[in-house]
mmCIF file of C-alpha atoms and ligand atoms in Angstrom:
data_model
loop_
_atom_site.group_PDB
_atom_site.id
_atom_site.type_symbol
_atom_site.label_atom_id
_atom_site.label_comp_id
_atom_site.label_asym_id
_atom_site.label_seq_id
_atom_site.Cartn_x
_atom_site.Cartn_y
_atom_site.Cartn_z
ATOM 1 C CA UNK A 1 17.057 -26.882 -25.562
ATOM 2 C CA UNK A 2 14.040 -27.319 -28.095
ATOM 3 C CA UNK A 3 10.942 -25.356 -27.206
ATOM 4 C CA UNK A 4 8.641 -28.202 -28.574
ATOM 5 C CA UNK A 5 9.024 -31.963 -28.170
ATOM 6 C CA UNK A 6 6.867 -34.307 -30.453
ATOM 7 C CA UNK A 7 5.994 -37.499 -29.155
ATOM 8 C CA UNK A 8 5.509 -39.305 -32.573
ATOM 9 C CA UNK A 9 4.260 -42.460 -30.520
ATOM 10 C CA UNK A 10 1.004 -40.428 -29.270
ATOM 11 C CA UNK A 11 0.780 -38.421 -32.511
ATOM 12 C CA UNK A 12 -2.436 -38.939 -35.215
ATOM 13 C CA UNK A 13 -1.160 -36.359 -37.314
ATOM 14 C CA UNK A 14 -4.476 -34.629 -36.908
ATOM 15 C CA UNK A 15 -3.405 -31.259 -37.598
ATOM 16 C CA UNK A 16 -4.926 -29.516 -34.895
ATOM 17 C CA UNK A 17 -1.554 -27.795 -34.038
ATOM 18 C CA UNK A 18 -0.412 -26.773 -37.599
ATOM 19 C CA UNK A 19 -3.801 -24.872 -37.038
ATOM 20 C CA UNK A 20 -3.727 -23.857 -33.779
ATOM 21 C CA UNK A 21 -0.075 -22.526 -34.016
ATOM 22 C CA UNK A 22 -0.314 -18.173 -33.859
ATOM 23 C CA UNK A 23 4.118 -18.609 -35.515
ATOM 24 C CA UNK A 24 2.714 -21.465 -37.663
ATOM 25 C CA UNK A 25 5.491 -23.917 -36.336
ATOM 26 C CA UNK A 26 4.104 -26.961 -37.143
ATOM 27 C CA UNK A 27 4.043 -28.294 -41.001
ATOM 28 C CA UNK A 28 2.055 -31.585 -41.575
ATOM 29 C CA UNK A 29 2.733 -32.896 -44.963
ATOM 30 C CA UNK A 30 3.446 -36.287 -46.407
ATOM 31 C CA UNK A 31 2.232 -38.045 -43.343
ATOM 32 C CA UNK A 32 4.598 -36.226 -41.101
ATOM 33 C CA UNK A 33 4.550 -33.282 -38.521
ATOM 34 C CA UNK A 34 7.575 -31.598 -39.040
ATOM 35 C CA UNK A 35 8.601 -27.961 -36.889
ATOM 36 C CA UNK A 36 9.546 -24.781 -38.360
ATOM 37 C CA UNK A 37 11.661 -22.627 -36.507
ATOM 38 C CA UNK A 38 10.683 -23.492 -33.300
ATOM 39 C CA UNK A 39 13.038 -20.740 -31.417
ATOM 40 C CA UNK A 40 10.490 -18.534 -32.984
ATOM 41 C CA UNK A 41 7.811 -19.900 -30.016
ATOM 42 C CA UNK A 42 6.204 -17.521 -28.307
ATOM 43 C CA UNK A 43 5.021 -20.061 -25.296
ATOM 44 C CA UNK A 44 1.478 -19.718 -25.628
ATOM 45 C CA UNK A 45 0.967 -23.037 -24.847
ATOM 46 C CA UNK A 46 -2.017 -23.486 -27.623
ATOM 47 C CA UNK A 47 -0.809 -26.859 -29.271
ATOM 48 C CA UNK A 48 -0.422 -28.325 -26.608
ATOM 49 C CA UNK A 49 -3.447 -27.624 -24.667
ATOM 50 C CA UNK A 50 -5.311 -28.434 -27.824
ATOM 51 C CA UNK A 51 -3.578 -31.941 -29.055
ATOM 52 C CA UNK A 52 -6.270 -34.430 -28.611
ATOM 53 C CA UNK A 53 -3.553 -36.867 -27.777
ATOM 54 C CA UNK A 54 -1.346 -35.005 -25.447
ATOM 55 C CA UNK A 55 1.066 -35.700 -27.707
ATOM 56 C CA UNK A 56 3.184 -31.931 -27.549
ATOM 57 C CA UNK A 57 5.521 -31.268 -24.504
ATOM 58 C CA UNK A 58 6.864 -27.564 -24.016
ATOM 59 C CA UNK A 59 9.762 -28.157 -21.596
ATOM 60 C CA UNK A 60 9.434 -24.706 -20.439
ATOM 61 C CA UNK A 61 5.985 -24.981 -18.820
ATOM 62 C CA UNK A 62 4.619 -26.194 -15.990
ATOM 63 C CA UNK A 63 2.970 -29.542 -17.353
ATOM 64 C CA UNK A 64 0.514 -29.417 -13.952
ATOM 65 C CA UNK A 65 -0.712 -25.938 -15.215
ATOM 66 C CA UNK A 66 -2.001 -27.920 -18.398
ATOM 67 C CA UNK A 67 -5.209 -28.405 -16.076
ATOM 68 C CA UNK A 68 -9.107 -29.625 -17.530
ATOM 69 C CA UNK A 69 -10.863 -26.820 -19.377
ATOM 70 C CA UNK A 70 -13.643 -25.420 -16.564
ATOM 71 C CA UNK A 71 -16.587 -26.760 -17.244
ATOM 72 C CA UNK A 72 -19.361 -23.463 -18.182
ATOM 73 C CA UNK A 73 -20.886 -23.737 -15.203
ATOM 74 C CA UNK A 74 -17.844 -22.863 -13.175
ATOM 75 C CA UNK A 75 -17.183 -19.931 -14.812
ATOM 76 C CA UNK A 76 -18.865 -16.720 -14.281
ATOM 77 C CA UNK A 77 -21.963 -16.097 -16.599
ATOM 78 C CA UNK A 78 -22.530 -12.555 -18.223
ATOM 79 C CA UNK A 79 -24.487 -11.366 -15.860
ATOM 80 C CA UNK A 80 -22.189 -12.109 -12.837
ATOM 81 C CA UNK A 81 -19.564 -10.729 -14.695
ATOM 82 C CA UNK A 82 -21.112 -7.834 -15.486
ATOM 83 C CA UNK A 83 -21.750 -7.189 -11.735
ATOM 84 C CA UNK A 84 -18.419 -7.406 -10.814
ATOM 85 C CA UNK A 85 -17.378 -5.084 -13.454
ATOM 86 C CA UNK A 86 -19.684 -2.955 -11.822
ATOM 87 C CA UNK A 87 -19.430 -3.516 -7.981
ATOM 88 C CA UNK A 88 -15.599 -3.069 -8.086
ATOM 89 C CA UNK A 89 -15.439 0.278 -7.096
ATOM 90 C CA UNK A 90 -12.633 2.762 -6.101
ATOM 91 C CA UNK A 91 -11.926 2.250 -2.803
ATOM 92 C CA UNK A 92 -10.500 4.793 -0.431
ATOM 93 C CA UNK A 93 -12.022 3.774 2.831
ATOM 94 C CA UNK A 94 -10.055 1.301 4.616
ATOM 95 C CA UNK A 95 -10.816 -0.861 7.840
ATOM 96 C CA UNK A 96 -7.256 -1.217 9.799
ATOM 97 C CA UNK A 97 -6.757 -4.984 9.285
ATOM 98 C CA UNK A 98 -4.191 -6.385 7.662
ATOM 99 C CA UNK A 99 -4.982 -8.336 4.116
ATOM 100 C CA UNK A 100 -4.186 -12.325 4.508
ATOM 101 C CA UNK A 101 -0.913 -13.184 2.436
ATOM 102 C CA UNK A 102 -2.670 -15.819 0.104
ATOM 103 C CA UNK A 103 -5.131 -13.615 -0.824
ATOM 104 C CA UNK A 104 -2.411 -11.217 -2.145
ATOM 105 C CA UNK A 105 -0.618 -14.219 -3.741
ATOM 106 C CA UNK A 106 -4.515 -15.056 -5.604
ATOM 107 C CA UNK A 107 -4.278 -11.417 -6.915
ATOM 108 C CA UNK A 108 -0.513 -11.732 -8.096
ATOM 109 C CA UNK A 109 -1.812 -14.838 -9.813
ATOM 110 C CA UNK A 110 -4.765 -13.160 -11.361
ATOM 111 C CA UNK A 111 -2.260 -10.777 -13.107
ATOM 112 C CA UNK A 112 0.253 -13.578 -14.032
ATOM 113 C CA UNK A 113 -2.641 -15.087 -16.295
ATOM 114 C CA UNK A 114 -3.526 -11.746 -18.175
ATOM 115 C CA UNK A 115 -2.839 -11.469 -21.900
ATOM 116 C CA UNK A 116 0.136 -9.972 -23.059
ATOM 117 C CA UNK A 117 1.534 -8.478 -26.445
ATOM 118 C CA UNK A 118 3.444 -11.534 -27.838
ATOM 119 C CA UNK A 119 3.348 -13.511 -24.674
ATOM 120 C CA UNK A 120 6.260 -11.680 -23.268
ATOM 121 C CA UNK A 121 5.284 -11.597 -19.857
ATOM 122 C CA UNK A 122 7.528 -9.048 -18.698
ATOM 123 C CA UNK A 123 5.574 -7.563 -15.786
ATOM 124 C CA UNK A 124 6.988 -7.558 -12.170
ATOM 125 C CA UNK A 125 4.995 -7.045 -9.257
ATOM 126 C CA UNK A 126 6.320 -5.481 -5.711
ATOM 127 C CA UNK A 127 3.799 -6.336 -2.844
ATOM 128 C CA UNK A 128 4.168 -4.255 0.294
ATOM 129 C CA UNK A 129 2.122 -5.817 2.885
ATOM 130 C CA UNK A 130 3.781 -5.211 6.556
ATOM 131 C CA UNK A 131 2.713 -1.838 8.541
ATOM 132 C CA UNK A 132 6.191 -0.816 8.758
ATOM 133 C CA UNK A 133 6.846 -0.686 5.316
ATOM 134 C CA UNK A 134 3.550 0.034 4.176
ATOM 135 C CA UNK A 135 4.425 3.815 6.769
ATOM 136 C CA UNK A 136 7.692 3.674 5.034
ATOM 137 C CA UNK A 137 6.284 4.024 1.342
ATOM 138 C CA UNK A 138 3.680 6.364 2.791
ATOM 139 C CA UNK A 139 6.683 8.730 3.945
ATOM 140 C CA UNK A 140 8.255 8.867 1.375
ATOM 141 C CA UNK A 141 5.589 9.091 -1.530
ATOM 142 C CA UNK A 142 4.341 12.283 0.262
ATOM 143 C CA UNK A 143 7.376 13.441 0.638
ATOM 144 C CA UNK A 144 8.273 12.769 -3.233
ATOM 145 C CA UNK A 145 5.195 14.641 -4.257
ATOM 146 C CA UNK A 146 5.959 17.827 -1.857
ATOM 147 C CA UNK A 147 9.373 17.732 -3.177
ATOM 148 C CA UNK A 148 7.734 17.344 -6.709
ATOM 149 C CA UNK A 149 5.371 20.046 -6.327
ATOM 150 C CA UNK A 150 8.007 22.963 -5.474
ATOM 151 C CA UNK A 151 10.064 21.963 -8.688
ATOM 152 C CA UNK A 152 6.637 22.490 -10.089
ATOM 153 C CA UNK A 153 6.129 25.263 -8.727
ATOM 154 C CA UNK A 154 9.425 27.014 -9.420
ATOM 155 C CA UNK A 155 8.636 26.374 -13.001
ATOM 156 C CA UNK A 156 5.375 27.897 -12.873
ATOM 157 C CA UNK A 157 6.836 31.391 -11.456
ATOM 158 C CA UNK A 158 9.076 31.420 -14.397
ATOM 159 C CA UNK A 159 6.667 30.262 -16.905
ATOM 160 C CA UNK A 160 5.100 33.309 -19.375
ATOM 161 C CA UNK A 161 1.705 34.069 -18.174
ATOM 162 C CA UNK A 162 -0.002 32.436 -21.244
ATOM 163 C CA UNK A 163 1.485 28.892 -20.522
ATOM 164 C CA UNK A 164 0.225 29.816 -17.062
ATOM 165 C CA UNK A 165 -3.160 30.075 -18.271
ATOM 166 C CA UNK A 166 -2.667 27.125 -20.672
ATOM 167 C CA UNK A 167 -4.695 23.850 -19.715
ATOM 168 C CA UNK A 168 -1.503 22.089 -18.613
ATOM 169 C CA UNK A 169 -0.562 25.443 -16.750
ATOM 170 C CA UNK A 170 -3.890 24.796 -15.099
ATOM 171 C CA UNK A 171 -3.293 21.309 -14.643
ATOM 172 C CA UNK A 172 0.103 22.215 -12.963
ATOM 173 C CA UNK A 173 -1.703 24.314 -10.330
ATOM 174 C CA UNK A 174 -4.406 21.817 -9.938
ATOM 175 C CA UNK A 175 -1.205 19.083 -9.030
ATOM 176 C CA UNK A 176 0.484 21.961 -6.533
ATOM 177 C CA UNK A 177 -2.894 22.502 -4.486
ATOM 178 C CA UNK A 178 -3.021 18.405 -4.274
ATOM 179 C CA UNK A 179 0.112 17.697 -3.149
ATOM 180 C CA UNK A 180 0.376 20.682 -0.460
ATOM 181 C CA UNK A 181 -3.727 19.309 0.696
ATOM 182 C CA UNK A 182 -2.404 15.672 0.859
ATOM 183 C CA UNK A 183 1.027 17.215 2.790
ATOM 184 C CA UNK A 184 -1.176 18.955 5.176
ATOM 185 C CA UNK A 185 -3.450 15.861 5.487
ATOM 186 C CA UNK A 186 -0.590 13.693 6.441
ATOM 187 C CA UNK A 187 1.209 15.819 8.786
ATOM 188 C CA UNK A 188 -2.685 15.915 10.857
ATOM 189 C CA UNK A 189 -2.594 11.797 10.879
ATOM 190 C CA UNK A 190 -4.206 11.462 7.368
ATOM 191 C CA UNK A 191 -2.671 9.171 4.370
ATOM 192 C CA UNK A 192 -4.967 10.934 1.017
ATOM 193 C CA UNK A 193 -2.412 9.187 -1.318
ATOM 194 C CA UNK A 194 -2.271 5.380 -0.220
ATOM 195 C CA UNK A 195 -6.159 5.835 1.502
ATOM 196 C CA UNK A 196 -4.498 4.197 4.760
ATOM 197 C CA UNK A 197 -4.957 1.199 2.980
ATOM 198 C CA UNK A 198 -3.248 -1.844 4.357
ATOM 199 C CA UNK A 199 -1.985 -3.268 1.187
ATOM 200 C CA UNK A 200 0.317 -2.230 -2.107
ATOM 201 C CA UNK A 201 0.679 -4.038 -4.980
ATOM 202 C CA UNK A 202 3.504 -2.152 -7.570
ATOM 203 C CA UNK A 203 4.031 -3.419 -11.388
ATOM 204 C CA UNK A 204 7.275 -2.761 -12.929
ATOM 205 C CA UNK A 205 8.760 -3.412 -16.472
ATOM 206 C CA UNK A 206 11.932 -3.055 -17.830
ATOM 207 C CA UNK A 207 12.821 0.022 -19.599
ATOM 208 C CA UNK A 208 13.940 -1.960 -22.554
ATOM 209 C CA UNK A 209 10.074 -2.913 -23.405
ATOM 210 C CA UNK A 210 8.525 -0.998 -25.878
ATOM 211 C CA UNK A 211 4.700 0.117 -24.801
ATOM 212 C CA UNK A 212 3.825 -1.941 -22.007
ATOM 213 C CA UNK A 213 0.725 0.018 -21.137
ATOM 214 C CA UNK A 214 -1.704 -2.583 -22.829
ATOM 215 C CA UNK A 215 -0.272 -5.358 -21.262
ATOM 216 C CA UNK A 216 -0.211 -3.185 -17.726
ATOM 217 C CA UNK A 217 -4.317 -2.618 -18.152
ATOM 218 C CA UNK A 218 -5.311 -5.802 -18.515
ATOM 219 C CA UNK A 219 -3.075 -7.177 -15.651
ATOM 220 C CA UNK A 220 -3.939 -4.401 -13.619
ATOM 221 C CA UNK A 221 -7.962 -4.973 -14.012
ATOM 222 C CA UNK A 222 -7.482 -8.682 -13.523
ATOM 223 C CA UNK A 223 -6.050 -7.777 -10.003
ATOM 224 C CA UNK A 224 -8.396 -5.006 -9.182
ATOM 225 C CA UNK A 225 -11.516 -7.610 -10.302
ATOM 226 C CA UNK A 226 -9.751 -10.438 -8.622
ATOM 227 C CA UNK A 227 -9.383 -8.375 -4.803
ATOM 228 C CA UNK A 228 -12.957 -7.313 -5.142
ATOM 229 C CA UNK A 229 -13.891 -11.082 -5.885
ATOM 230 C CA UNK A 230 -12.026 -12.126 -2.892
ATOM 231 C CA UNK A 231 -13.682 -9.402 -0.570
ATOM 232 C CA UNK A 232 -11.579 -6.750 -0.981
ATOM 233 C CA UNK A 233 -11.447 -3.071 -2.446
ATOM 234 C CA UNK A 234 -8.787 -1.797 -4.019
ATOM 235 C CA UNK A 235 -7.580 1.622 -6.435
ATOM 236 C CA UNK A 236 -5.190 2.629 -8.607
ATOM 237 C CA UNK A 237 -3.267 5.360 -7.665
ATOM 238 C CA UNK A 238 -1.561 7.130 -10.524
ATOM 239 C CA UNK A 239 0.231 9.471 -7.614
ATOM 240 C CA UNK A 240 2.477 7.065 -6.223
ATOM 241 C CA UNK A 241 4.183 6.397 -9.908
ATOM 242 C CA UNK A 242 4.468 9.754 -10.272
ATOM 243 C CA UNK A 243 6.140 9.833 -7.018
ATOM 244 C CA UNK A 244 8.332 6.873 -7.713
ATOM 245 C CA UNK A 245 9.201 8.390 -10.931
ATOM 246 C CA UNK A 246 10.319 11.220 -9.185
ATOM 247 C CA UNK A 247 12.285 9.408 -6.339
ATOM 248 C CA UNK A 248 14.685 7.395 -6.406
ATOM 249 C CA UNK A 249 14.294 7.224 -2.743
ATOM 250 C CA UNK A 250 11.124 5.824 -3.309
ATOM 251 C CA UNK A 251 11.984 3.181 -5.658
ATOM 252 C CA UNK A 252 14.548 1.886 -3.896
ATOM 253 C CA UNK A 253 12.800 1.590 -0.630
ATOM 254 C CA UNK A 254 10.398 -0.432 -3.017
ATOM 255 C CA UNK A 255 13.485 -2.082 -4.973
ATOM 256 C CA UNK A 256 12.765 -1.196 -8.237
ATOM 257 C CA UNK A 257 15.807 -2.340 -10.666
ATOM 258 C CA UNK A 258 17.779 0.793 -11.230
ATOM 259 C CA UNK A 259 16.597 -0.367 -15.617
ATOM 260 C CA UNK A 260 12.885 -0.474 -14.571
ATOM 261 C CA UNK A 261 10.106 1.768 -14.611
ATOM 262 C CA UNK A 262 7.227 1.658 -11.821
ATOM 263 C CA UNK A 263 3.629 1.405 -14.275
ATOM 264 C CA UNK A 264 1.333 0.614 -11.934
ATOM 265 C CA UNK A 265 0.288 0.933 -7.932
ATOM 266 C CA UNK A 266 -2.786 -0.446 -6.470
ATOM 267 C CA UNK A 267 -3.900 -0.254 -2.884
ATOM 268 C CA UNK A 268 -6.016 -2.843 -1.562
ATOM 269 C CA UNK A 269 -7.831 -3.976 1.708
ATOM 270 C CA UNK A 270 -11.011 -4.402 3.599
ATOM 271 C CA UNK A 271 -13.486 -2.120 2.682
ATOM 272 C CA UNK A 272 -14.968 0.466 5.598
ATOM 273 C CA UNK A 273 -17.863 2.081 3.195
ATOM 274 C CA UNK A 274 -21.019 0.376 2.090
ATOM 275 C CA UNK A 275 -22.623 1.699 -0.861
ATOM 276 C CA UNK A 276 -26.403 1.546 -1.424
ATOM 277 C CA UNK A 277 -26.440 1.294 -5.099
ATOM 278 C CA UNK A 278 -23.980 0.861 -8.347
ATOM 279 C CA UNK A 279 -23.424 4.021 -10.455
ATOM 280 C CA UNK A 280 -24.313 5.320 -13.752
ATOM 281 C CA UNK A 281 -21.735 6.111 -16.548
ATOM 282 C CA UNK A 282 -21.424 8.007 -19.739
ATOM 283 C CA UNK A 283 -23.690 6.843 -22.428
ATOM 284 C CA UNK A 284 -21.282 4.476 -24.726
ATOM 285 C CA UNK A 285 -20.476 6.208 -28.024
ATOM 286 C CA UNK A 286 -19.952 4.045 -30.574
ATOM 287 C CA UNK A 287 -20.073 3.499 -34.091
ATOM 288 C CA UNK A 288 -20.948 0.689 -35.656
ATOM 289 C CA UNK A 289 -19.662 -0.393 -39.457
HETATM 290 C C1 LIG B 1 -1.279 -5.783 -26.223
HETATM 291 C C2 LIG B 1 -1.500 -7.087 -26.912
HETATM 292 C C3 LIG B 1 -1.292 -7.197 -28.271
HETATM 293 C C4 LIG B 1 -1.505 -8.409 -28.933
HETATM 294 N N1 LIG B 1 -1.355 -8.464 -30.285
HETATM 295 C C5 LIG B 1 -1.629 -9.623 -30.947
HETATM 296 C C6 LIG B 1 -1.598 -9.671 -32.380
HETATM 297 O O1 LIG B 1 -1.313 -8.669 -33.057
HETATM 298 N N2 LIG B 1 -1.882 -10.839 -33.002
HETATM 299 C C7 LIG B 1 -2.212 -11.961 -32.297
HETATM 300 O O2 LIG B 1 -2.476 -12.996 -32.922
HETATM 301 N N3 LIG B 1 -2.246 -11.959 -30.935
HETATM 302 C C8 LIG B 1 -1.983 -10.810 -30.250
HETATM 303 N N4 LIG B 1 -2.073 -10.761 -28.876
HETATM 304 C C9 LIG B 1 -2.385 -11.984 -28.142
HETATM 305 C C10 LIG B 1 -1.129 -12.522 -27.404
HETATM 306 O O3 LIG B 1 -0.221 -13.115 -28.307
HETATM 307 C C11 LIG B 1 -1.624 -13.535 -26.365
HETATM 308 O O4 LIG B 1 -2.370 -12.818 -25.406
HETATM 309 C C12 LIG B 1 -0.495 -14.275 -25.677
HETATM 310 O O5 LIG B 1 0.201 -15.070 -26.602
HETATM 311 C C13 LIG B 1 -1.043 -15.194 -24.558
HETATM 312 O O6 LIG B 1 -1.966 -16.104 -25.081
HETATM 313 P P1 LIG B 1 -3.466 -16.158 -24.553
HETATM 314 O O7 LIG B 1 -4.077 -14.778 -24.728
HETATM 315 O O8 LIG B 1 -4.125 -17.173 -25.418
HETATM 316 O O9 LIG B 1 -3.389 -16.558 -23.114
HETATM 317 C C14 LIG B 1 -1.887 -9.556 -28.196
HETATM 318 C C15 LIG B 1 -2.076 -9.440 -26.816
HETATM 319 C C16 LIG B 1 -1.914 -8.219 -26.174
HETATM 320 C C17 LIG B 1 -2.155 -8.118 -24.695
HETATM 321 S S1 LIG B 2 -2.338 -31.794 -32.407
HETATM 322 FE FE1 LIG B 2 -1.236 -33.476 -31.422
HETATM 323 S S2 LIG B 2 -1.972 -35.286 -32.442
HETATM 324 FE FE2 LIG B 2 -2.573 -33.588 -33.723
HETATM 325 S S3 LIG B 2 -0.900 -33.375 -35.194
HETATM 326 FE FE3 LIG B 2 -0.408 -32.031 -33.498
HETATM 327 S S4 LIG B 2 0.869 -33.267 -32.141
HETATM 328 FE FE4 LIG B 2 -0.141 -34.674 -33.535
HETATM 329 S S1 LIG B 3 3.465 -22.813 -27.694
HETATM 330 FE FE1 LIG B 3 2.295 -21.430 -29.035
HETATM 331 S S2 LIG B 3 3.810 -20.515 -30.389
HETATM 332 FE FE2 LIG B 3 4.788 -22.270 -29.418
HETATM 333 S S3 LIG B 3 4.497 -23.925 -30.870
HETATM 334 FE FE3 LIG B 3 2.785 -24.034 -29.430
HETATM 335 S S4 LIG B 3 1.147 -22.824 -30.353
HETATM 336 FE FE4 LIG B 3 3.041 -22.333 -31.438
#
């Protein structure tokens, strides 16, 4: 099947898509708009979102995403933006209420339309959502981490005292005290790994894509910006891949293909803190050419 379709009926030959086109695809020349390997398409969807005659159809794509351009007032303006960079906050103070299913679906959406290295799209999402299974993923990411932290510890016994003292020997230790705190914690009624929250949202990849970490970022801020947007607070917890790294128990209770890697968990749900005032950061350092 051809990636592009040419309607040479509609067509002005204006050019805009020989321009437009990031695998330069299109060739006008001679009155004529030829294509140039057009396997090599990346689906970007830029020709035909900017043909002035809606001349370009990409069988692939959803035609009724091909929606008008937002006008500017109905997008946010710098300094809205700026204060929901700023709002969105870590949160790991959770009221017990469940989060509605569409406004999860809004967030999975909010990550489908992040950028992507070549357009490749290869993010998967896992969203765990019920209170059973959210206890069941609880379970079994502290229990991954205890686990974790006696091979850790076993290590560290055997390690020569100068790696001990080493700043990864001191990260180690720092790991250790965590995971026996957040064991302790849980065995008294107290989740200080998932924050109790009410809500999971998992990103996998395949193991066959090279450096996925940019592309995990940005979809991973558009969902965190997106939940506070819709009312909600959310974190990233770094602890629960390194327990699903760990476990296979773990992934497979969150059904993580056997080829794929877990890159990124965020918690989400109604927020039970208040906070009087944004926060201050490190001074930017940058240098400018
Ligand atoms: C990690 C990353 C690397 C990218 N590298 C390039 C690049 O080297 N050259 C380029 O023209 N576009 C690059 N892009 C842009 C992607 O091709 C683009 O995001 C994708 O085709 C989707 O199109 P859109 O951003 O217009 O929605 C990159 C995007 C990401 C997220
Ligand atoms: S942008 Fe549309 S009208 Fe212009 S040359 Fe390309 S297909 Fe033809
Ligand atoms: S969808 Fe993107 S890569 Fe494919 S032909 Fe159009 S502009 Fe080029």
């Amino acid at each position: 099947m051809n990636t592009i379709h040419i309607n040479s009926d509609k067509c002005i030959l204006c050019g805009t898509c020989e321009e437009v086109c990031v695998r330069r695809i299109f060739s006008l020349a001679e009155n004529a708009l030829t294509l140039t390997e057009p396997e090599s398409c990346i689906l970007c969807g830029h020709c035909k979102a900017a043909c002035p005659e809606d001349a370009i159809e990409i069988p692939a794509l959803d035609p009724s995403e091909f929606l008008p351009v937002p006008q500017k007032d109905e997008i946010p303006s710098p300094a809205m933006l700026m204060n929901l960079f700023r709002v969105r906050r870590s949160t790991r103070i959770y009221k017990d209420m469940p989060v509605e299913r569409e406004k999860l679906e809004q967030i999975i959406q909010a990550a489908r339309f992040a950028p992507t290295g070549g357009n490749l799209q290869a993010l998967r999402y896992v969203v765990v959502h019920t209170p059973d299974k959210m206890k069941a993923v609880r379970g079994l990411t502290i229990k991954a981490l205890t686990q974790y932290g006696k091979t850790l510890e076993k290590a560290m016994e055997k390690a020569p005292e100068d790696q001990k003292a080493s700043m990864t020997g001191n990260r180690m230790m720092n790991y250790l005290q965590m995971f026996k705190r957040a064991e302790a914690d849980y065995e008294k009624g107290m989740d200080r790994i998932l924050w109790d929250a009410p809500a999971l949202i998992v990103t996998h990849v395949s193991n066959l894509v090279e450096n996925p970490g940019v592309d995990v970022g940005l979809a991973g801020m558009q969902m965190a910006l997106m939940a506070e947007s819709l009312g909600l607070g959310s974190c990233f917890i770094g602890l629960l891949i390194m327990a699903a790294t760990y476990s296979r128990e773990l992934r497979s209770e969150l059904m993580i293909p056997e080829n794929h890697k877990t890159v990124t968990s965020l918690v989400c749900g109604y927020p039970d803190i208040t906070y009087q005032t944004l926060v201050g950061r490190n001074k930017e350092k940058v240098r400018w050419l």
